[in-house]
Every structure is written in C-alpha cells, then in structure tokens.
Short mmCIF file of C-alpha atoms in Angstrom, two decimals:
data_model
loop_
_atom_site.label_atom_id
_atom_site.label_comp_id
_atom_site.label_asym_id
_atom_site.label_seq_id
_atom_site.Cartn_x
_atom_site.Cartn_y
_atom_site.Cartn_z
CA MET A 107 10.36 -16.10 -1.94
CA THR A 108 6.64 -15.36 -1.74
CA GLY A 109 5.67 -12.07 -3.38
CA ARG A 110 2.38 -10.36 -3.97
CA PHE A 111 0.55 -7.82 -6.07
CA ALA A 112 -2.17 -5.93 -4.22
CA PRO A 113 -4.03 -3.55 -6.52
CA SER A 114 -6.90 -1.30 -5.51
CA PRO A 115 -9.98 -1.96 -7.72
CA SER A 116 -10.88 1.71 -8.14
CA GLY A 117 -10.40 1.83 -11.90
CA ARG A 118 -8.66 0.19 -14.82
CA MET A 119 -4.94 -0.54 -14.36
CA HIS A 120 -2.47 1.75 -16.11
CA LEU A 121 1.04 1.02 -17.32
CA GLY A 122 2.57 2.00 -13.97
CA ASN A 123 0.47 -0.59 -12.13
CA VAL A 124 1.42 -3.25 -14.66
CA PHE A 125 5.11 -2.29 -14.41
CA THR A 126 5.06 -2.97 -10.66
CA ALA A 127 3.13 -6.21 -11.16
CA LEU A 128 5.66 -7.42 -13.74
CA ILE A 129 8.70 -6.76 -11.52
CA SER A 130 6.99 -8.40 -8.54
CA TRP A 131 6.01 -11.45 -10.62
CA LEU A 132 9.51 -11.79 -12.11
CA SER A 133 11.18 -11.58 -8.71
CA ALA A 134 8.91 -14.18 -7.10
CA LYS A 135 9.07 -16.58 -10.04
CA LYS A 136 12.84 -16.21 -10.54
CA SER A 137 13.37 -17.31 -6.93
CA GLY A 138 11.04 -20.29 -7.40
CA GLY A 139 8.48 -18.73 -5.08
CA ARG A 140 4.76 -18.07 -5.11
CA TRP A 141 2.97 -14.94 -6.32
CA ILE A 142 -0.20 -13.83 -4.52
CA LEU A 143 -2.94 -11.59 -5.92
CA ARG A 144 -4.73 -9.69 -3.14
CA VAL A 145 -7.54 -7.21 -3.80
CA GLU A 146 -7.18 -4.10 -1.63
CA ASP A 147 -10.78 -2.92 -1.65
CA LEU A 148 -10.77 -1.16 1.72
CA ASP A 149 -12.48 1.96 0.34
CA PRO A 150 -16.15 1.04 -0.24
CA GLN A 151 -16.88 4.31 -2.06
CA ARG A 152 -14.25 3.77 -4.78
CA SER A 153 -13.86 0.00 -5.04
CA ARG A 154 -15.85 -1.96 -7.61
CA MET A 155 -15.92 -5.69 -8.29
CA GLU A 156 -16.01 -5.01 -12.02
CA TYR A 157 -12.59 -3.35 -11.73
CA ALA A 158 -11.26 -6.33 -9.79
CA ARG A 159 -12.40 -8.62 -12.62
CA GLN A 160 -10.74 -6.35 -15.20
CA ILE A 161 -7.48 -6.44 -13.22
CA GLU A 162 -7.51 -10.22 -13.28
CA ASP A 163 -8.26 -10.28 -16.99
CA ASP A 164 -5.44 -7.84 -17.76
CA LEU A 165 -2.93 -9.83 -15.71
CA LEU A 166 -3.85 -13.09 -17.42
CA TRP A 167 -3.69 -11.39 -20.85
CA LEU A 168 -0.12 -10.34 -20.01
CA GLY A 169 0.80 -13.84 -18.84
CA LEU A 170 1.12 -12.83 -15.19
CA ASP A 171 -0.69 -15.71 -13.52
CA TRP A 172 -0.97 -15.97 -9.75
CA ASP A 173 -0.47 -19.00 -7.52
CA GLU A 174 -2.78 -17.87 -4.76
CA GLY A 175 -5.57 -15.37 -4.18
CA GLY A 176 -7.72 -13.44 -6.60
CA ILE A 177 -11.49 -13.13 -6.59
CA GLY A 178 -11.86 -16.91 -6.66
CA GLY A 179 -9.81 -17.18 -3.47
CA LYS A 180 -7.39 -19.88 -4.61
CA GLY A 181 -5.24 -20.91 -1.63
CA SER A 182 -5.55 -21.45 2.10
CA ASN A 183 -4.81 -17.92 3.39
CA GLY A 184 -7.99 -16.20 2.30
CA PRO A 185 -10.18 -14.38 2.02
CA TYR A 186 -8.10 -12.39 -0.46
CA LEU A 187 -10.43 -9.39 -0.67
CA GLN A 188 -9.67 -6.95 2.14
CA SER A 189 -13.35 -6.05 2.42
CA GLU A 190 -13.91 -9.59 3.74
CA ARG A 191 -11.11 -9.52 6.33
CA GLY A 192 -12.59 -7.21 8.96
CA ASN A 193 -12.48 -9.83 11.72
CA VAL A 194 -8.73 -10.30 11.13
CA TYR A 195 -8.11 -6.56 11.47
CA GLU A 196 -10.31 -6.41 14.59
CA GLU A 197 -8.09 -8.99 16.28
CA ALA A 198 -4.93 -7.08 15.34
CA LEU A 199 -6.42 -3.83 16.66
CA ARG A 200 -7.35 -5.59 19.92
CA ARG A 201 -3.75 -6.70 20.37
CA LEU A 202 -2.45 -3.21 19.66
CA THR A 203 -4.97 -1.71 22.09
CA GLU A 204 -3.63 -4.02 24.81
CA THR A 205 -0.20 -2.38 24.42
CA GLY A 206 -1.70 0.90 25.67
CA LEU A 207 -0.37 2.71 22.62
CA THR A 208 -3.68 3.43 20.88
CA TYR A 209 -6.10 6.25 21.61
CA PRO A 210 -9.30 7.78 20.19
CA CYS A 211 -8.92 10.81 17.94
CA TYR A 212 -11.75 13.25 17.21
CA CYS A 213 -9.76 15.53 14.88
CA THR A 214 -11.20 16.22 11.45
CA ARG A 215 -8.95 16.63 8.41
CA ALA A 216 -9.57 20.38 8.61
CA ASP A 217 -8.38 20.36 12.23
CA ILE A 218 -5.19 18.53 11.25
CA MET A 219 -4.44 20.72 8.23
CA ALA A 220 -4.83 23.82 10.39
CA THR A 221 -1.86 22.70 12.50
CA GLN A 222 0.53 22.31 9.53
CA ALA A 223 3.49 24.66 9.32
CA PRO A 224 3.58 26.95 6.24
CA HIS A 225 6.91 25.50 5.04
CA GLU A 226 5.54 21.97 4.75
CA THR A 227 5.00 21.92 0.99
CA ASP A 228 5.74 18.29 0.11
CA GLY A 229 2.15 17.18 0.72
CA ARG A 230 2.87 15.24 3.88
CA VAL A 231 0.46 15.67 6.75
CA VAL A 232 2.19 15.32 10.13
CA TYR A 233 -0.25 14.77 12.99
CA ALA A 234 0.49 17.20 15.81
CA GLY A 235 -0.73 14.90 18.59
CA THR A 236 -3.76 17.02 19.47
CA CYS A 237 -5.74 14.12 20.95
CA ARG A 238 -2.79 12.39 22.61
CA PRO A 239 -3.98 11.89 26.21
CA ARG A 240 -0.83 13.31 27.80
CA ASN A 241 -1.15 16.44 25.68
CA LEU A 242 -4.64 17.28 26.89
CA GLY A 243 -5.30 19.81 29.61
CA GLU A 244 -7.86 18.99 32.30
CA THR A 245 -10.68 20.85 30.54
CA GLU A 246 -10.01 19.14 27.20
CA ARG A 247 -9.61 15.77 28.91
CA ARG A 248 -13.04 16.11 30.55
CA ALA A 249 -14.53 17.09 27.19
CA VAL A 250 -13.06 14.04 25.45
CA ASP A 251 -14.18 11.77 28.30
CA ALA A 252 -17.66 13.26 28.03
CA MET A 253 -17.76 12.64 24.28
CA SER A 254 -16.64 9.06 24.84
CA SER A 255 -19.23 8.47 27.57
CA ALA A 256 -22.01 10.00 25.46
CA ARG A 257 -21.20 7.56 22.69
CA SER A 258 -20.97 4.52 24.95
CA GLY A 259 -24.70 3.86 24.85
CA MET A 260 -25.12 4.56 21.15
CA ALA A 261 -25.11 2.26 18.15
CA ASP A 262 -21.75 1.01 16.93
CA GLU A 263 -21.84 3.17 13.82
CA THR A 264 -22.22 6.32 15.92
CA ARG A 265 -19.33 5.44 18.22
CA ARG A 266 -17.10 5.18 15.17
CA GLU A 267 -17.17 8.94 14.71
CA ARG A 268 -13.74 8.81 16.30
CA ALA A 269 -10.65 7.41 14.66
CA THR A 270 -8.13 5.16 16.42
CA ARG A 271 -4.55 6.38 16.38
CA LEU A 272 -1.28 4.75 17.36
CA PHE A 273 1.51 6.43 19.33
CA VAL A 274 4.80 6.54 17.43
CA PRO A 275 8.25 6.78 19.04
CA ASP A 276 10.65 9.68 18.56
CA GLU A 277 13.36 7.39 17.20
CA GLU A 278 14.87 6.30 13.92
CA ILE A 279 13.41 3.20 12.29
CA ARG A 280 15.97 1.70 9.95
CA PHE A 281 15.49 -0.73 7.10
CA ASN A 282 17.11 -1.71 3.85
CA ASP A 283 15.44 -1.41 0.47
CA ARG A 284 16.58 -3.66 -2.36
CA LEU A 285 16.90 -0.77 -4.83
CA TYR A 286 17.41 2.29 -2.64
CA GLY A 287 19.61 0.81 0.07
CA ALA A 288 19.71 1.86 3.72
CA GLN A 289 16.80 4.00 4.94
CA SER A 290 16.16 5.76 8.25
CA VAL A 291 12.82 7.34 9.15
CA ASN A 292 11.74 9.12 12.32
CA LEU A 293 7.98 8.55 12.48
CA ALA A 294 7.39 11.40 14.93
CA ARG A 295 8.74 13.83 12.33
CA HIS A 296 7.60 11.99 9.21
CA CYS A 297 3.92 11.44 9.99
CA GLY A 298 3.23 11.59 13.72
CA ASP A 299 0.77 9.24 15.40
CA PHE A 300 -1.06 7.51 12.55
CA VAL A 301 -4.55 6.11 12.07
CA LEU A 302 -5.36 2.41 12.39
CA ARG A 303 -9.08 2.80 11.87
CA ARG A 304 -10.76 5.82 10.34
CA ALA A 305 -13.60 7.73 11.94
CA ASP A 306 -16.05 6.21 9.44
CA GLY A 307 -15.03 2.70 10.53
CA ALA A 308 -12.88 1.90 7.48
CA TRP A 309 -9.59 0.15 8.16
CA ALA A 310 -6.40 2.07 7.46
CA TYR A 311 -4.03 0.80 4.79
CA GLN A 312 -1.04 0.61 7.15
CA LEU A 313 -2.72 -1.86 9.50
CA ALA A 314 -4.39 -3.96 6.81
CA VAL A 315 -1.28 -4.39 4.67
CA VAL A 316 0.86 -5.51 7.61
CA VAL A 317 -1.66 -8.03 8.89
CA ASP A 318 -2.39 -9.42 5.43
CA ASP A 319 1.23 -9.75 4.33
CA ALA A 320 2.16 -11.48 7.58
CA LEU A 321 -0.75 -13.94 7.59
CA MET A 322 -0.38 -14.71 3.88
CA GLY A 323 3.32 -15.51 4.27
CA VAL A 324 4.56 -12.68 2.05
CA LYS A 325 8.35 -12.42 2.28
CA GLU A 326 8.94 -9.77 -0.39
CA VAL A 327 6.98 -6.57 -1.01
CA VAL A 328 7.52 -4.94 -4.41
CA ARG A 329 5.70 -1.63 -4.94
CA GLY A 330 6.14 1.95 -6.15
CA SER A 331 8.79 4.27 -4.73
CA ASP A 332 6.06 6.63 -3.46
CA LEU A 333 5.48 4.11 -0.66
CA LEU A 334 9.14 3.79 0.34
CA LEU A 335 8.96 5.79 3.57
CA SER A 336 5.65 4.24 4.66
CA SER A 337 7.65 1.04 5.19
CA ALA A 338 8.79 2.52 8.52
CA GLN A 339 5.20 2.72 9.79
CA GLN A 340 4.66 -0.87 8.77
CA ILE A 341 7.90 -2.09 10.36
CA TYR A 342 6.78 -0.40 13.60
CA LEU A 343 3.48 -2.30 13.42
CA TYR A 344 5.26 -5.57 12.69
CA ARG A 345 7.34 -4.97 15.80
CA LEU A 346 4.35 -4.26 18.05
CA LEU A 347 2.47 -7.31 16.76
CA GLY A 348 5.50 -9.59 17.13
CA LEU A 349 5.64 -10.33 13.40
CA GLU A 350 8.57 -10.63 11.02
CA PRO A 351 8.64 -7.91 8.33
CA PRO A 352 9.22 -8.85 4.68
CA GLU A 353 12.01 -7.60 2.45
CA PHE A 354 11.12 -4.36 0.68
CA ALA A 355 11.84 -3.38 -2.91
CA HIS A 356 10.44 -0.09 -4.21
CA VAL A 357 10.49 0.38 -7.96
CA PRO A 358 10.54 3.67 -9.92
CA LEU A 359 7.26 5.40 -10.72
CA LEU A 360 6.42 5.81 -14.40
CA CYS A 361 5.69 9.41 -15.37
CA ASN A 362 3.82 10.94 -18.31
CA SER A 363 5.06 13.66 -20.66
CA SER A 364 4.21 16.30 -18.02
CA VAL A 365 6.57 14.51 -15.60
CA GLN A 366 3.62 13.52 -13.43
CA ARG A 367 3.33 9.95 -12.21
CA LEU A 368 0.82 7.89 -14.13
CA SER A 369 -2.66 7.67 -12.66
CA LYS A 370 -6.00 6.26 -13.66
CA ARG A 371 -6.73 9.63 -15.28
CA ASP A 372 -4.06 8.92 -17.94
CA ARG A 373 -6.47 7.24 -20.34
CA SER A 374 -3.86 6.69 -23.07
CA MET A 375 -1.81 4.59 -20.63
CA SER A 376 -4.74 2.55 -19.31
CA MET A 377 -4.93 -1.13 -20.10
CA GLU A 378 -8.20 -0.50 -21.91
CA GLU A 379 -6.37 1.63 -24.50
CA LEU A 380 -3.05 -0.26 -24.50
CA ARG A 381 -4.72 -3.57 -25.32
CA LYS A 382 -6.16 -2.02 -28.49
CA ASP A 383 -2.73 -1.13 -29.89
CA TYR A 384 -0.23 -3.62 -28.46
CA THR A 385 0.24 -7.34 -27.97
CA PRO A 386 1.20 -8.73 -24.55
CA SER A 387 4.75 -9.42 -25.72
CA HIS A 388 5.19 -5.86 -27.01
CA LEU A 389 4.06 -4.40 -23.66
CA ILE A 390 6.21 -6.81 -21.64
CA GLY A 391 9.23 -5.99 -23.80
CA TYR A 392 8.67 -2.25 -23.49
CA MET A 393 8.35 -2.42 -19.69
CA ALA A 394 11.47 -4.59 -19.46
CA TYR A 395 13.34 -2.00 -21.53
CA VAL A 396 12.08 0.86 -19.34
CA ALA A 397 13.15 -1.08 -16.23
CA GLY A 398 16.64 -1.59 -17.59
CA ILE A 399 16.37 -5.36 -18.09
CA LEU A 400 16.46 -5.23 -21.91
CA PRO A 401 18.80 -3.09 -24.01
CA GLU A 402 15.96 -2.29 -26.41
CA PRO A 403 12.18 -2.80 -26.39
CA PHE A 404 11.80 -6.02 -28.39
CA PRO A 405 8.77 -8.31 -27.93
CA ILE A 406 9.14 -11.00 -25.26
CA SER A 407 6.83 -12.96 -22.99
CA ALA A 408 6.89 -12.66 -19.21
CA GLU A 409 8.05 -16.27 -19.04
CA GLY A 410 10.80 -15.59 -21.57
CA LEU A 411 12.01 -12.65 -19.50
CA LEU A 412 12.70 -14.76 -16.40
CA PRO A 413 16.28 -15.82 -17.33
CA LEU A 414 17.18 -12.17 -17.99
CA PHE A 415 15.75 -10.70 -14.79
CA SER A 416 17.98 -9.49 -11.97
CA TRP A 417 17.57 -6.75 -9.39
CA SER A 418 21.02 -5.40 -10.22
CA ALA A 419 19.81 -4.54 -13.73
CA LEU A 420 16.94 -2.35 -12.54
CA ARG A 421 17.17 1.43 -12.51
CA ASP A 422 17.24 2.93 -9.03
CA ALA A 423 15.74 6.29 -10.02
CA SER A 424 12.67 7.38 -8.06
CA SER A 425 10.77 7.90 -11.33
CA ILE A 426 11.08 7.23 -15.08
CA ASN A 427 9.79 9.67 -17.68
CA LEU A 428 8.12 7.79 -20.55
CA ASP A 429 8.36 10.73 -22.95
#
C-alpha cells in the first residue's frame, strides 16, 4: 500500500502535522508499502524552501524516513515539488476542458461572499453558479464574451484574470472512509462548481492533489478530518479523468487548550519548541497514546510502534483535545 505525506512548506510543522505523518507512515510501512514525501508548495506567496528543508529534518529526527520524493527527488515519479509540476496540471486541465464541463469565472471573492445565505455559518463558501454559461442572460453573456475577446490578444498573465471552474452534478457522491465509514456528499450543495485554476494562475489544490496522487501511484491517503468532505470533489475529478481513486483515511485533528485545532501559530506545539524539550521516542510515544495505539505515553520509536499499529485501535473522533 503506497501512502504519502504532503505538507505545505508555509511554516514549521506542529504536533498535528506530525501526528498525521506518523499515522500515514505506520499504515504504509505496516502493509509493506512505500511512503512518499511530496512538497505541496502551490502558493508562491507563503511557500519557502527553508520550511521544506525543516520539514525533512524534523521527519528524519523522528525516524519517519521516506522511500520516494522529498526535495532531492528520490524516485521515478517526480518532480515532487508541486511548483515544478505545472505542465502535468496543464495536461489534466486540457483533458477536463475537452469534457465541456469547465468554464471561465470572473467572480471575485467579494462577489461570491455576497451571494451567501445568512444562515451559512460553518465557514463553507458555496458557489452560486453566477458565471455558469446556462445561467447567464443575453446581456451578461455578451459582456462575458466581450471580456474574453478583449483578453484574447493580451499577454498570458493578463488573460489569467479569470479563474477556471468545473461544473458539478446535483447528485450524491459516495465513498468509504477507513475511520468514519460511509460518506455521501452532494457537491452542488456542499461547494458548488469549484475552481481548478485560480484567477492569478495558481493551480487549485483539488486538481493538483488528484493528478499527483494518481501519477505517483498513491493508493492510500491519510490526512486530517477537516479534509474529509473534500474527498468527494477529488473522487469526481478522478472519475472525469478516468483514474482510480485511492482509499481514504481521515484522522482526528489535534486541538489546543482553547479547543481550536493546532496551527502554525501555536508556537508551543511547533517542532522548533518540541525538539528542545522532548526526544523523538517521547514524542512518538505521546502521539501513539493520543491516537489510541498505546495505553499510556511511554517512549517508543516509530519502528518499534509498527507491530502495535492497527486502524481498529485509532480513535474515530473528529478532534482530540490535548489539554
């Protein structure tokens, strides 16, 4: 079973990131499979190579070595930095465009937020389909066509002032999660037509992660429970591209004393601080205890934890309070 860990190099890893990495590593290694390290540096404003190097150093310090990927690009499925995979995403977008299900979108975030119903308080943004061609009146259609024509003779960067969206069906997409069981998501109600390429030219996470996991032979995706429902968008893309989706396993999010999920702002839980006070075996043992693998947090190496690991032992809560 080939697994992967795909961190974003936008800061130092915190305990929650390492928790996910540990479970992913244990699952891949327990099955005798490979573990891939991919660097998801799609956001040029936030991603830094120095953070990518720190991630690698922290993983090696913990004993979580990878079989393929990383900055050095070990393996035959590279490059393993998403910032270097633009041509791969271009080809996928071309194939999706040929389905007739993509369209240009000129909406700004302010435009989209203005369409949200007052009762939508869970933070989700559901696209209302404003730029869907069949939803446009004749006047609006001429305006969009005019904008498109005006951009046709301009430089590539200027033409990218429009995003590319993908139609979604009004139907249930069903999948099974290893921890949370059967899931059913209607994309039309959950998110609406979603972006494949942003207006600034940056590739969207949903497209990049599907293409990369498929081409790198990933068969198991282990990640935080906050991404559980986004699996439906990815399964839809797998279907359109004629690719086989992996198995999904979403693990609980670790929360701080304020019952907020850990983030890179939680300095006390960053690897920079944790490495000052703990040994690798103490951290591995603590995370195994939090996960439900160990009855108490005694020191143990990642390698030593392999015989004890099983998915049935893991907690299926959406989050775990560390306080």
